[in-house]
Coordinates of C-alpha atoms in Angstrom, one line a residue:
G71 CA 54.4 94.3 135.3
N72 CA 51.4 95.8 133.6
V73 CA 48.7 93.7 132.1
E74 CA 46.7 94.9 129.1
V75 CA 42.9 94.7 129.5
T76 CA 40.6 94.8 126.5
V77 CA 37.0 95.9 127.0
I78 CA 34.5 94.9 124.4
G79 CA 31.0 96.5 124.2
T80 CA 29.2 99.6 123.4
R81 CA 31.1 102.9 123.5
K82 CA 29.1 104.0 126.6
G83 CA 29.6 100.7 128.4
A84 CA 33.3 100.5 127.5
N85 CA 33.9 104.0 128.8
A86 CA 32.1 103.1 132.1
A87 CA 34.1 99.9 132.4
H88 CA 37.3 101.8 131.8
T89 CA 36.5 104.4 134.5
A90 CA 35.6 101.6 137.0
I91 CA 38.8 99.7 136.3
E92 CA 41.0 102.8 136.7
A93 CA 39.2 103.5 140.1
I94 CA 39.9 99.9 141.2
V95 CA 43.6 100.2 140.2
A96 CA 44.0 103.6 141.9
E97 CA 42.5 102.2 145.1
Q98 CA 44.7 99.1 145.0
E99 CA 47.8 101.3 144.4
S100 CA 46.8 103.5 147.4
Q101 CA 46.9 100.4 149.7
V102 CA 50.3 99.8 151.3
D103 CA 51.8 97.2 153.6
V104 CA 54.6 98.6 155.8
V105 CA 56.8 96.8 158.3
L106 CA 58.1 98.9 161.2
E107 CA 60.7 97.7 163.7
V108 CA 59.6 98.7 167.2
P109 CA 61.3 97.3 170.3
T110 CA 58.9 94.9 172.0
K111 CA 59.2 96.8 175.3
H112 CA 57.0 99.5 173.7
H113 CA 54.4 97.2 172.2
R114 CA 52.1 97.1 175.3
F115 CA 52.1 100.9 175.6
L116 CA 51.3 101.4 171.9
I117 CA 48.5 98.9 172.0
G118 CA 46.9 100.5 175.0
S119 CA 44.2 99.1 177.3
G120 CA 42.0 96.9 175.1
G121 CA 43.6 98.3 172.0
A122 CA 42.5 101.8 172.8
R123 CA 45.8 103.5 171.7
V124 CA 45.7 101.6 168.4
R125 CA 42.3 103.0 167.6
E126 CA 43.5 106.5 168.8
L127 CA 46.5 106.4 166.4
V128 CA 44.3 105.5 163.4
T129 CA 41.7 108.1 164.3
Q130 CA 44.2 110.9 164.8
A131 CA 45.7 110.1 161.4
G132 CA 42.3 110.7 159.8
G133 CA 41.5 107.0 159.4
N134 CA 38.6 104.9 160.4
P135 CA 39.7 102.0 162.8
D136 CA 36.5 100.1 161.9
I137 CA 37.4 99.8 158.2
M138 CA 39.5 96.8 157.1
T139 CA 40.3 97.9 153.6
G140 CA 39.9 100.7 151.1
P141 CA 40.1 104.5 151.6
D142 CA 40.7 105.7 155.2
S143 CA 41.5 102.1 156.3
C144 CA 44.5 101.2 158.5
R145 CA 45.3 98.1 160.4
I146 CA 48.1 97.9 162.9
Q147 CA 49.3 94.3 163.7
F148 CA 51.5 93.6 166.6
P149 CA 53.3 90.3 166.9
R150 CA 52.4 87.8 169.7
A151 CA 54.8 87.7 172.6
S152 CA 55.8 84.2 171.7
D153 CA 56.9 85.4 168.2
K154 CA 59.9 87.2 169.7
T155 CA 60.1 89.8 167.0
D156 CA 60.1 93.6 166.9
S157 CA 58.2 93.8 163.6
V158 CA 54.9 95.7 163.5
R159 CA 52.9 95.6 160.3
I160 CA 50.7 98.6 159.2
K161 CA 48.3 98.0 156.3
G162 CA 45.8 100.3 154.6
D163 CA 45.4 103.7 152.9
R164 CA 48.9 105.0 152.1
A165 CA 48.2 108.5 153.6
I166 CA 46.8 107.1 156.8
V167 CA 49.6 104.4 157.1
D168 CA 52.3 107.1 156.6
A169 CA 50.8 109.3 159.3
V170 CA 50.4 106.4 161.7
R171 CA 54.0 105.3 161.1
L172 CA 55.3 108.8 161.8
R173 CA 53.3 109.0 165.0
I174 CA 54.5 105.6 166.2
E175 CA 58.1 106.6 165.5
A176 CA 57.6 109.8 167.5
L177 CA 56.1 108.0 170.5
V178 CA 58.8 105.4 170.5
A179 CA 61.5 108.1 170.4
E180 CA 59.8 110.0 173.2
R181 CA 59.6 106.8 175.4
E182 CA 63.3 106.1 174.7
R183 CA 64.0 109.5 176.3
M184 CA 62.1 108.6 179.4
T185 CA 63.9 108.3 182.7
T186 CA 63.2 107.5 186.3
V187 CA 64.2 109.9 189.1
S188 CA 63.8 109.3 192.9
V189 CA 62.8 111.7 195.6
S190 CA 62.9 111.1 199.3
I191 CA 59.6 111.8 201.1
P192 CA 58.9 110.8 204.7
V193 CA 56.8 107.6 204.8
S194 CA 54.4 109.3 207.3
Q195 CA 53.4 111.8 204.6
H196 CA 52.9 109.3 201.7
A197 CA 49.2 108.8 202.5
F198 CA 48.6 112.6 202.5
I199 CA 50.4 113.1 199.2
I200 CA 48.5 110.2 197.6
G201 CA 45.3 111.8 198.8
R202 CA 41.9 110.2 199.5
G203 CA 41.2 107.5 196.9
G204 CA 44.5 108.5 195.1
A205 CA 43.0 111.8 193.9
Q206 CA 46.0 113.9 194.5
L207 CA 48.4 111.3 193.1
K208 CA 46.3 111.1 189.9
Q209 CA 46.2 114.9 189.5
L210 CA 50.0 115.0 189.8
Q211 CA 50.5 112.3 187.2
D212 CA 48.0 113.8 184.8
T213 CA 49.5 117.3 185.2
H214 CA 53.0 116.3 184.5
S215 CA 52.4 113.2 182.3
V216 CA 54.5 110.9 184.5
E217 CA 54.1 107.8 186.5
I218 CA 54.7 108.0 190.3
H219 CA 55.5 104.9 192.3
F220 CA 55.5 104.7 196.1
R221 CA 57.1 101.8 197.9
S222 CA 54.7 99.1 198.9
K223 CA 54.6 97.8 202.4
V224 CA 56.2 94.6 201.2
S225 CA 59.2 96.4 199.6
R226 CA 59.6 98.5 202.7
S227 CA 60.7 95.4 204.6
T228 CA 63.7 95.0 202.2
S229 CA 66.9 97.1 202.1
D230 CA 65.3 99.6 199.8
D231 CA 64.8 103.1 201.2
P232 CA 61.1 103.2 202.2
S233 CA 61.0 107.0 201.8
A234 CA 62.0 106.8 198.2
V235 CA 59.3 107.8 195.6
N236 CA 60.1 107.0 191.9
I237 CA 58.9 109.3 189.1
T238 CA 59.1 108.0 185.5
G239 CA 58.6 110.2 182.4
L240 CA 60.4 112.7 180.2
P241 CA 63.4 114.3 182.1
E242 CA 61.9 117.8 182.2
A243 CA 58.5 116.4 183.3
C244 CA 60.2 114.3 186.1
E245 CA 62.0 117.3 187.4
A246 CA 58.8 119.5 187.4
C247 CA 56.9 116.7 189.2
K248 CA 59.7 116.2 191.7
A249 CA 59.5 119.9 192.6
A250 CA 55.7 119.7 192.9
L251 CA 56.0 116.6 195.3
L252 CA 58.6 118.4 197.5
A253 CA 56.3 121.4 197.7
L254 CA 53.6 119.2 199.2
V255 CA 56.0 117.9 202.0
R256 CA 55.1 119.5 205.3
D257 CA 56.9 120.1 208.5
E258 CA 55.9 117.8 211.4
S259 CA 55.6 118.0 215.1
T260 CA 54.2 115.6 217.7
I261 CA 52.1 116.6 220.7
T262 CA 50.8 114.3 223.5
V263 CA 47.2 115.0 224.7
P264 CA 45.1 113.3 227.4
L265 CA 43.0 110.4 226.1
A266 CA 39.8 112.1 227.3
L267 CA 40.6 115.1 225.1
H268 CA 41.4 112.9 222.1
L269 CA 38.1 111.0 222.4
R270 CA 36.1 114.1 222.8
L271 CA 37.7 116.5 220.3
G272 CA 40.0 114.3 218.1
G273 CA 39.5 112.0 215.2
R274 CA 38.5 112.7 211.6
T275 CA 35.1 114.0 212.7
G276 CA 36.3 115.6 216.0
S277 CA 35.6 119.3 216.3
L278 CA 39.2 120.3 217.2
W279 CA 40.7 118.4 214.3
R280 CA 38.2 120.0 211.9
R281 CA 39.0 123.5 213.3
I282 CA 42.8 122.9 212.9
R283 CA 42.3 121.8 209.3
N284 CA 40.0 124.6 208.3
E285 CA 41.6 127.5 210.1
F286 CA 45.3 126.6 209.9
D287 CA 45.5 124.2 206.9
V288 CA 47.3 121.7 209.2
Q289 CA 46.7 118.0 209.0
V290 CA 46.4 116.0 212.2
D291 CA 46.8 112.2 212.7
A292 CA 46.9 110.1 215.8
V293 CA 50.0 107.8 215.7
R294 CA 49.5 106.3 219.2
V295 CA 46.3 106.0 221.2
D296 CA 46.1 104.3 224.6
K297 CA 43.3 101.8 224.8
A298 CA 40.4 103.0 226.9
P299 CA 38.8 100.6 229.5
A300 CA 35.9 98.7 228.1
Y301 CA 32.5 100.1 229.0
R302 CA 29.1 98.7 228.1
I303 CA 26.1 100.9 228.6
D304 CA 23.6 98.1 228.5
E305 CA 25.3 96.4 231.5
A306 CA 25.5 99.7 233.4
N307 CA 21.9 100.6 232.9
D308 CA 19.2 98.2 234.0
S309 CA 16.5 100.9 234.2
D310 CA 14.3 102.3 231.5
E311 CA 15.9 105.7 231.5
S312 CA 16.2 107.3 228.1
T313 CA 19.4 109.2 228.8
V314 CA 22.4 107.9 230.8
Y315 CA 25.3 110.0 231.9
R316 CA 28.8 109.0 232.9
D317 CA 32.1 110.9 233.7
T318 CA 34.5 109.8 231.0
S319 CA 37.5 111.4 232.6
S320 CA 37.5 109.4 235.8
N321 CA 38.6 106.1 234.2
L322 CA 40.9 107.7 231.6
S323 CA 43.4 109.2 234.1
G324 CA 47.0 108.7 233.0
L325 CA 46.0 107.6 229.5
S326 CA 47.0 109.6 226.4
A327 CA 47.3 109.9 222.6
D328 CA 50.1 111.2 220.4
W329 CA 49.0 113.6 217.6
V330 CA 51.2 114.4 214.6
L331 CA 50.7 117.8 213.1
R332 CA 51.8 118.5 209.5
G333 CA 51.9 122.0 208.0
E334 CA 53.9 125.2 207.8
T335 CA 56.3 125.7 210.7
S336 CA 54.7 129.0 211.8
K337 CA 51.2 127.5 211.8
L338 CA 52.4 124.4 213.7
A339 CA 53.4 126.6 216.6
L340 CA 49.9 128.3 216.6
V341 CA 48.2 124.9 216.5
A342 CA 50.3 123.6 219.4
D343 CA 49.3 126.7 221.5
L344 CA 45.6 126.1 220.6
I345 CA 45.8 122.4 221.7
N346 CA 47.6 123.3 224.9
R347 CA 44.9 125.8 225.8
E348 CA 42.3 123.2 225.2
I349 CA 44.2 120.8 227.5
N350 CA 44.6 123.5 230.3
N351 CA 41.0 124.7 230.0
A352 CA 39.3 121.4 229.5
E353 CA 36.4 120.7 231.7
S354 CA 35.6 117.2 232.8
A355 CA 34.1 115.4 229.9
V356 CA 30.9 113.5 230.2
E357 CA 29.2 111.0 227.9
A358 CA 25.5 110.8 227.5
R359 CA 23.8 107.8 225.9
L360 CA 20.4 108.4 224.4
R361 CA 18.0 105.6 223.9
I362 CA 16.5 106.2 220.4
E363 CA 14.9 103.6 218.1
P364 CA 17.2 102.5 215.3
R365 CA 14.6 103.5 212.6
L366 CA 15.0 107.1 213.8
H367 CA 18.8 107.3 213.6
R368 CA 18.8 108.4 210.0
H369 CA 17.0 111.7 211.1
I370 CA 20.0 112.4 213.4
I371 CA 22.4 111.9 210.6
G372 CA 20.5 113.9 208.0
K373 CA 21.1 114.1 204.2
Q374 CA 24.7 113.3 203.5
G375 CA 25.5 113.7 207.2
S376 CA 24.4 117.3 207.3
T377 CA 22.4 117.2 210.5
I378 CA 24.9 115.4 212.6
A379 CA 27.7 117.6 211.3
G380 CA 25.6 120.7 212.2
I381 CA 25.2 119.4 215.8
R382 CA 28.9 118.7 216.1
D383 CA 29.8 122.2 214.8
A384 CA 27.3 123.9 217.0
T385 CA 28.2 122.2 220.3
G386 CA 31.8 120.9 219.9
C387 CA 30.5 117.5 221.0
E388 CA 31.3 114.2 219.4
V389 CA 28.1 112.5 218.4
T390 CA 28.1 108.9 217.4
V391 CA 25.2 106.9 215.9
P392 CA 25.3 103.1 215.6
K393 CA 26.2 101.8 212.1
R394 CA 23.3 101.1 209.7
G395 CA 21.9 97.7 210.4
S396 CA 22.9 97.7 214.0
S397 CA 20.2 96.8 216.6
S398 CA 21.7 99.1 219.2
Q399 CA 19.4 101.9 220.3
W400 CA 22.2 104.0 222.0
V401 CA 23.3 107.3 220.5
S402 CA 26.5 108.6 222.2
V403 CA 27.2 112.3 222.9
T404 CA 30.5 113.3 224.4
G405 CA 31.7 116.7 225.6
T406 CA 31.4 119.1 228.5
R407 CA 28.2 118.8 230.5
S408 CA 26.8 122.1 229.2
A409 CA 27.7 121.2 225.6
V410 CA 26.3 117.7 225.9
D411 CA 23.0 119.1 227.2
Q412 CA 22.8 121.4 224.2
A413 CA 23.6 118.6 221.8
I414 CA 20.9 116.4 223.3
E415 CA 18.4 119.1 222.7
L416 CA 19.4 119.3 219.0
V417 CA 19.3 115.5 218.6
N418 CA 15.9 115.3 220.1
Q419 CA 14.8 118.2 218.0
A420 CA 16.0 116.5 214.8
V421 CA 14.1 113.4 215.7
E422 CA 10.9 115.1 216.6
E423 CA 10.9 117.3 213.5
R424 CA 11.2 114.4 211.1
A425 CA 9.6 111.5 212.9

């Protein structure tokens, strides 16, 4: 009930006290304590990482998450997991608390509508769809506001379909994401190439693979590669020659690699023709090893790999520099004899210009 308060003093002082008391009463009456029943399965989502979503809820309602009481305050208290209760308490400014309560109810209703749909995508294309560092997967999830789950290698060993990809979100968002995922799936074909061609033009940095990606928008992966006979340049060269040549084709006869091509059907046929022409027109490949001091290797690589990429593009040769920290002096250049000679000139030029 109400309590009558008597203020004794000068008229001016009494009026000031009356105003202050009314302000305190109004502030106290504006503070509310609401209990909201929210299924515990949604608590972690509503709290967010490190409480980020709690702060976001208060801020979006016009409150200040750093204020504990008074105007603009709002505290959201979730029960401990051990409490086994759905009750969530919201305390603070009535207007802020009401806005937060409505937003929580809307979020819970939205999550109750969430569903999971499954789409079958060949396992061989999972890595491509996920993208380097998960970039393409993250973009799909952000665009459609869904979560996408690929089967782990562990689960693939069970009876579960390894090609199944699960999408969780609102029904309409899941269907839109499913269509986007299927649009990324590409046709596939496999072609077998001589190992000598694979070593000279294939691989992520190989000139032929780069050309296929850039001109035809076709992805290439090697799914089987025969092991080349071991060869150690230091054992084969006891002289002080700075450049050593060897015919790489002679000891690779009969060895091969399988390339998988992924892209539009019409472009796959064009790429297959290009590869077959390379096979039919291939000259004998040679490898040259250049003896260059390790401290100079960085000049061959260039800023962000620009110099070595330029040499590869200009000559079609595969140029390999020892890893940073290696004591090896040998820089490898592989290609046709004329292309290798051109690449050697460019390597030496890069070293001389910057040494």
